[in-house]
Amino acid sequence: MEKYDLKSIQLMALFEKITRTHVKRFFTDKRGQLVFIVEEGQAGKAIGKSGMHIRKLQHLIKKRIRVIEFNHDPKEFIKNVIAPLEVESITQQENKITLSSQDTKTKGMLIGRDRQNLKELNMIVQKFFKIEVLIA
């Protein structure tokens, strides 16, 4: 169970008030971007028409915001986390999921400089599932 400080609780409450959705998890990534993970089927409502809710929040908080929709299926959740990037296949073997793409640009963006994007992807996925993500 994660513990939130007062500022985090206030940010979550503000997000929930403006978007009228429930926040499942909240954290700040390595780039200082606020990441809100919302319940299944709530991402569109949280973002708002033409991104209206997110723009309003970014203006109020003066930080970039990212919304990720939770899914009970690890493969679908990973697709939501890496969006808008798309991979050709996602295969699961026991507690490892392998993402494969022929496009080197997509692979590079998934891995990131010094494997930062891959480490962050693994951190997000491991908050919900005991699974390791690999790139092939």
Coordinates of N, CA, C and O in Angstrom, one line a residue, residues 33-117:
Q33 N 6.5 14.8 -14.3 CA 5.1 14.8 -14.9 C 4.2 14.0 -13.9 O 4.6 13.0 -13.3
L34 N 3.0 14.6 -13.6 CA 2.1 13.9 -12.7 C 1.3 12.8 -13.5 O 0.8 13.0 -14.6
V35 N 1.3 11.6 -12.9 CA 0.7 10.5 -13.6 C -0.5 10.0 -12.7 O -0.3 9.6 -11.6
F36 N -1.7 10.0 -13.3 CA -2.9 9.6 -12.7 C -3.4 8.3 -13.3 O -3.6 8.2 -14.6
I37 N -3.5 7.2 -12.6 CA -4.1 6.0 -13.1 C -5.5 5.9 -12.7 O -5.8 5.9 -11.5
V38 N -6.4 5.8 -13.6 CA -7.9 5.9 -13.4 C -8.5 4.5 -13.6 O -7.9 3.6 -14.2
E39 N -9.7 4.3 -13.1 CA -10.4 3.0 -13.2 C -10.7 2.7 -14.7 O -10.6 3.6 -15.5
E40 N -11.0 1.5 -15.0 CA -11.3 1.0 -16.3 C -12.5 1.8 -16.9 O -13.5 2.1 -16.2
G41 N -12.3 2.2 -18.1 CA -13.4 3.0 -18.8 C -13.5 4.4 -18.4 O -14.4 5.1 -18.9
Q42 N -12.6 5.0 -17.6 CA -12.7 6.3 -17.1 C -11.7 7.3 -17.8 O -11.8 8.5 -17.5
A43 N -10.8 6.8 -18.6 CA -9.8 7.7 -19.2 C -10.4 8.8 -20.1 O -10.0 9.9 -19.9
G44 N -11.4 8.4 -20.9 CA -12.0 9.4 -21.8 C -12.7 10.5 -21.0 O -12.6 11.7 -21.3
K45 N -13.4 10.1 -19.9 CA -14.1 11.1 -19.1 C -13.1 12.0 -18.3 O -13.3 13.2 -18.2
A46 N -11.9 11.4 -17.9 CA -10.9 12.1 -17.2 C -10.2 13.1 -18.1 O -10.0 14.3 -17.7
I47 N -10.0 12.8 -19.3 CA -9.3 13.7 -20.2 C -10.3 14.8 -20.7 O -9.9 15.9 -20.8
G48 N -11.5 14.5 -20.9 CA -12.5 15.5 -21.2 C -12.6 15.7 -22.7 O -11.7 15.3 -23.5
K49 N -13.6 16.4 -23.1 CA -13.8 16.7 -24.6 C -12.6 17.5 -25.1 O -12.4 18.6 -24.5
S50 N -11.9 17.1 -26.1 CA -10.8 17.7 -26.7 C -9.7 18.0 -25.6 O -8.9 19.0 -25.8
G51 N -9.6 17.2 -24.6 CA -8.5 17.3 -23.6 C -8.8 18.5 -22.6 O -7.9 19.0 -21.9
M52 N -10.0 18.9 -22.5 CA -10.4 20.1 -21.7 C -10.0 20.0 -20.2 O -9.4 20.9 -19.7
H53 N -10.3 18.8 -19.6 CA -10.0 18.7 -18.2 C -8.5 18.7 -17.9 O -8.0 19.3 -17.0
I54 N -7.7 18.0 -18.8 CA -6.3 18.0 -18.6 C -5.7 19.3 -18.8 O -4.8 19.7 -18.0
R55 N -6.1 20.1 -19.8 CA -5.5 21.4 -20.0 C -5.8 22.3 -18.8 O -5.0 23.1 -18.4
K56 N -7.0 22.2 -18.3 CA -7.4 23.0 -17.1 C -6.6 22.7 -15.9 O -6.0 23.6 -15.3
L57 N -6.3 21.4 -15.7 CA -5.5 21.0 -14.6 C -4.0 21.4 -14.8 O -3.4 21.9 -13.8
Q58 N -3.5 21.2 -16.0 CA -2.1 21.6 -16.3 C -2.0 23.1 -16.0 O -0.9 23.6 -15.5
H59 N -3.0 23.9 -16.4 CA -2.9 25.3 -16.2 C -2.9 25.7 -14.7 O -2.2 26.5 -14.2
L60 N -3.8 25.0 -13.9 CA -3.9 25.3 -12.5 C -2.6 24.8 -11.7 O -2.1 25.5 -10.9
I61 N -2.1 23.6 -12.0 CA -1.0 23.1 -11.3 C 0.4 23.5 -11.9 O 1.4 23.5 -11.2
K62 N 0.4 23.9 -13.2 CA 1.6 24.3 -13.9 C 2.6 23.1 -14.0 O 3.8 23.3 -13.8
K63 N 2.0 21.9 -14.2 CA 2.8 20.7 -14.5 C 2.1 19.9 -15.5 O 0.9 20.0 -15.7
R64 N 2.9 19.1 -16.3 CA 2.3 18.2 -17.3 C 1.6 17.1 -16.6 O 2.1 16.6 -15.5
I65 N 0.5 16.6 -17.2 CA -0.3 15.5 -16.6 C -0.5 14.4 -17.6 O -0.7 14.7 -18.8
R66 N -0.4 13.2 -17.1 CA -0.6 12.0 -18.0 C -1.7 11.2 -17.3 O -1.6 10.9 -16.1
V67 N -2.6 10.7 -18.1 CA -3.7 9.8 -17.6 C -3.5 8.4 -18.2 O -3.4 8.3 -19.4
I68 N -3.5 7.4 -17.3 CA -3.4 6.0 -17.8 C -4.7 5.3 -17.3 O -5.0 5.4 -16.1
E69 N -5.3 4.5 -18.2 CA -6.5 3.8 -17.8 C -6.0 2.4 -17.3 O -5.3 1.7 -18.0
F70 N -6.5 2.0 -16.1 CA -6.2 0.7 -15.6 C -7.0 -0.4 -16.3 O -8.1 -0.2 -16.8
N71 N -6.4 -1.6 -16.4 CA -7.1 -2.7 -16.9 C -6.6 -4.0 -16.2 O -5.4 -4.1 -15.8
H72 N -7.5 -4.9 -15.9 CA -7.2 -6.1 -15.1 C -6.3 -7.1 -15.9 O -5.7 -7.9 -15.3
D73 N -6.3 -7.0 -17.2 CA -5.5 -7.8 -18.1 C -4.2 -7.1 -18.2 O -4.1 -6.0 -18.7
P74 N -3.1 -7.7 -17.8 CA -1.7 -7.1 -17.8 C -1.4 -6.6 -19.2 O -0.8 -5.5 -19.4
K75 N -1.7 -7.4 -20.3 CA -1.3 -7.0 -21.7 C -2.1 -5.7 -22.1 O -1.4 -4.8 -22.6
E76 N -3.3 -5.6 -21.8 CA -4.1 -4.4 -22.1 C -3.6 -3.2 -21.3 O -3.5 -2.1 -21.8
F77 N -3.2 -3.4 -20.0 CA -2.7 -2.4 -19.2 C -1.4 -1.8 -19.8 O -1.2 -0.6 -19.8
I78 N -0.5 -2.7 -20.2 CA 0.7 -2.3 -20.8 C 0.5 -1.5 -22.1 O 1.1 -0.5 -22.3
K79 N -0.5 -1.9 -22.9 CA -0.9 -1.1 -24.1 C -1.3 0.3 -23.7 O -0.9 1.2 -24.4
N80 N -2.0 0.4 -22.6 CA -2.5 1.7 -22.1 C -1.3 2.6 -21.7 O -1.3 3.8 -21.9
V81 N -0.3 1.9 -21.0 CA 0.8 2.7 -20.5 C 1.7 3.2 -21.6 O 2.2 4.3 -21.6
I82 N 1.9 2.3 -22.6 CA 2.9 2.7 -23.7 C 2.2 3.6 -24.8 O 2.9 4.1 -25.7
A83 N 0.9 3.7 -24.7 CA 0.2 4.5 -25.8 C 0.8 5.9 -25.8 O 1.2 6.4 -24.8
P84 N 0.9 6.5 -27.0 CA 0.4 6.2 -28.3 C 1.3 5.2 -29.1 O 1.0 5.0 -30.2
L85 N 2.4 4.7 -28.5 CA 3.2 3.8 -29.2 C 2.5 2.4 -29.4 O 1.7 2.1 -28.5
E86 N 2.7 1.8 -30.5 CA 2.1 0.5 -30.7 C 3.1 -0.5 -31.1 O 4.1 -0.3 -31.8
V87 N 3.0 -1.8 -30.5 CA 3.9 -2.9 -30.8 C 3.2 -3.9 -31.6 O 1.9 -4.0 -31.6
E88 N 3.9 -4.8 -32.3 CA 3.3 -5.8 -33.1 C 2.8 -6.9 -32.3 O 1.7 -7.4 -32.6
S89 N 3.5 -7.4 -31.3 CA 2.9 -8.5 -30.5 C 3.4 -8.3 -29.0 O 4.4 -7.7 -28.7
I90 N 2.5 -8.8 -28.1 CA 2.7 -8.9 -26.7 C 2.5 -10.3 -26.3 O 1.4 -10.9 -26.4
T91 N 3.6 -11.0 -25.8 CA 3.5 -12.4 -25.4 C 3.8 -12.5 -23.9 O 4.7 -11.8 -23.4
Q92 N 3.1 -13.4 -23.3 CA 3.2 -13.6 -21.8 C 3.7 -15.0 -21.6 O 3.1 -15.9 -22.1
Q93 N 4.8 -15.1 -20.8 CA 5.3 -16.4 -20.4 C 5.5 -16.3 -18.9 O 6.4 -15.6 -18.4
E94 N 4.6 -17.0 -18.1 CA 4.7 -17.0 -16.6 C 4.6 -15.6 -16.1 O 3.6 -14.9 -16.3
N95 N 5.7 -15.1 -15.5 CA 5.7 -13.7 -15.0 C 6.5 -12.7 -15.8 O 7.0 -11.7 -15.3
K96 N 6.6 -13.0 -17.1 CA 7.3 -12.1 -18.0 C 6.5 -11.8 -19.2 O 5.9 -12.7 -19.8
I97 N 6.4 -10.5 -19.6 CA 5.7 -10.1 -20.8 C 6.8 -9.5 -21.8 O 7.5 -8.6 -21.4
T98 N 6.8 -10.0 -23.0 CA 7.7 -9.5 -24.0 C 7.0 -8.7 -25.1 O 6.0 -9.1 -25.6
L99 N 7.4 -7.5 -25.3 CA 6.9 -6.6 -26.3 C 7.8 -6.7 -27.5 O 9.1 -6.5 -27.3
S100 N 7.3 -7.0 -28.7 CA 8.2 -7.0 -29.9 C 7.7 -6.1 -31.0 O 6.5 -6.0 -31.2
S101 N 8.6 -5.5 -31.6 CA 8.4 -4.5 -32.7 C 9.5 -4.6 -33.7 O 10.7 -4.7 -33.3
Q102 N 9.2 -4.6 -35.0 CA 10.2 -4.6 -36.0 C 10.8 -3.1 -36.2 O 11.9 -3.0 -36.7
D103 N 10.0 -2.1 -35.9 CA 10.3 -0.7 -36.0 C 11.4 -0.3 -35.0 O 11.1 -0.3 -33.8
T104 N 12.6 0.0 -35.4 CA 13.7 0.4 -34.5 C 13.4 1.7 -33.7 O 13.8 1.8 -32.6
K105 N 12.6 2.6 -34.4 CA 12.3 3.8 -33.7 C 11.4 3.6 -32.5 O 11.6 4.1 -31.4
T106 N 10.4 2.7 -32.7 CA 9.5 2.3 -31.6 C 10.2 1.6 -30.5 O 10.0 1.9 -29.3
K107 N 11.1 0.7 -30.9 CA 11.9 0.0 -29.9 C 12.8 1.0 -29.1 O 12.8 0.9 -27.9
G108 N 13.4 1.9 -29.8 CA 14.2 2.9 -29.1 C 13.4 3.8 -28.1 O 13.8 4.1 -27.0
M109 N 12.2 4.1 -28.5 CA 11.3 5.0 -27.7 C 10.8 4.1 -26.5 O 10.7 4.7 -25.4
L110 N 10.6 2.8 -26.6 CA 10.2 2.0 -25.5 C 11.3 1.8 -24.5 O 11.1 1.8 -23.3
I111 N 12.5 1.7 -25.0 CA 13.7 1.4 -24.1 C 14.2 2.8 -23.5 O 14.4 2.9 -22.3
G112 N 14.4 3.8 -24.4 CA 14.8 5.1 -23.9 C 16.3 5.1 -23.6 O 17.0 4.1 -23.6
R113 N 16.8 6.4 -23.4 CA 18.2 6.5 -23.1 C 18.5 5.9 -21.7 O 17.8 6.1 -20.8
D114 N 19.6 5.1 -21.7 CA 20.0 4.4 -20.5 C 18.9 3.6 -19.9 O 18.8 3.4 -18.7
R115 N 18.0 3.1 -20.8 CA 16.9 2.2 -20.4 C 15.9 2.8 -19.4 O 15.1 2.1 -18.8
Q116 N 15.8 4.2 -19.4 CA 14.9 4.9 -18.5 C 13.5 4.6 -18.7 O 12.7 4.4 -17.8
N117 N 13.0 4.6 -20.0 CA 11.6 4.3 -20.3 C 11.2 2.9 -19.9 O 10.1 2.7 -19.4

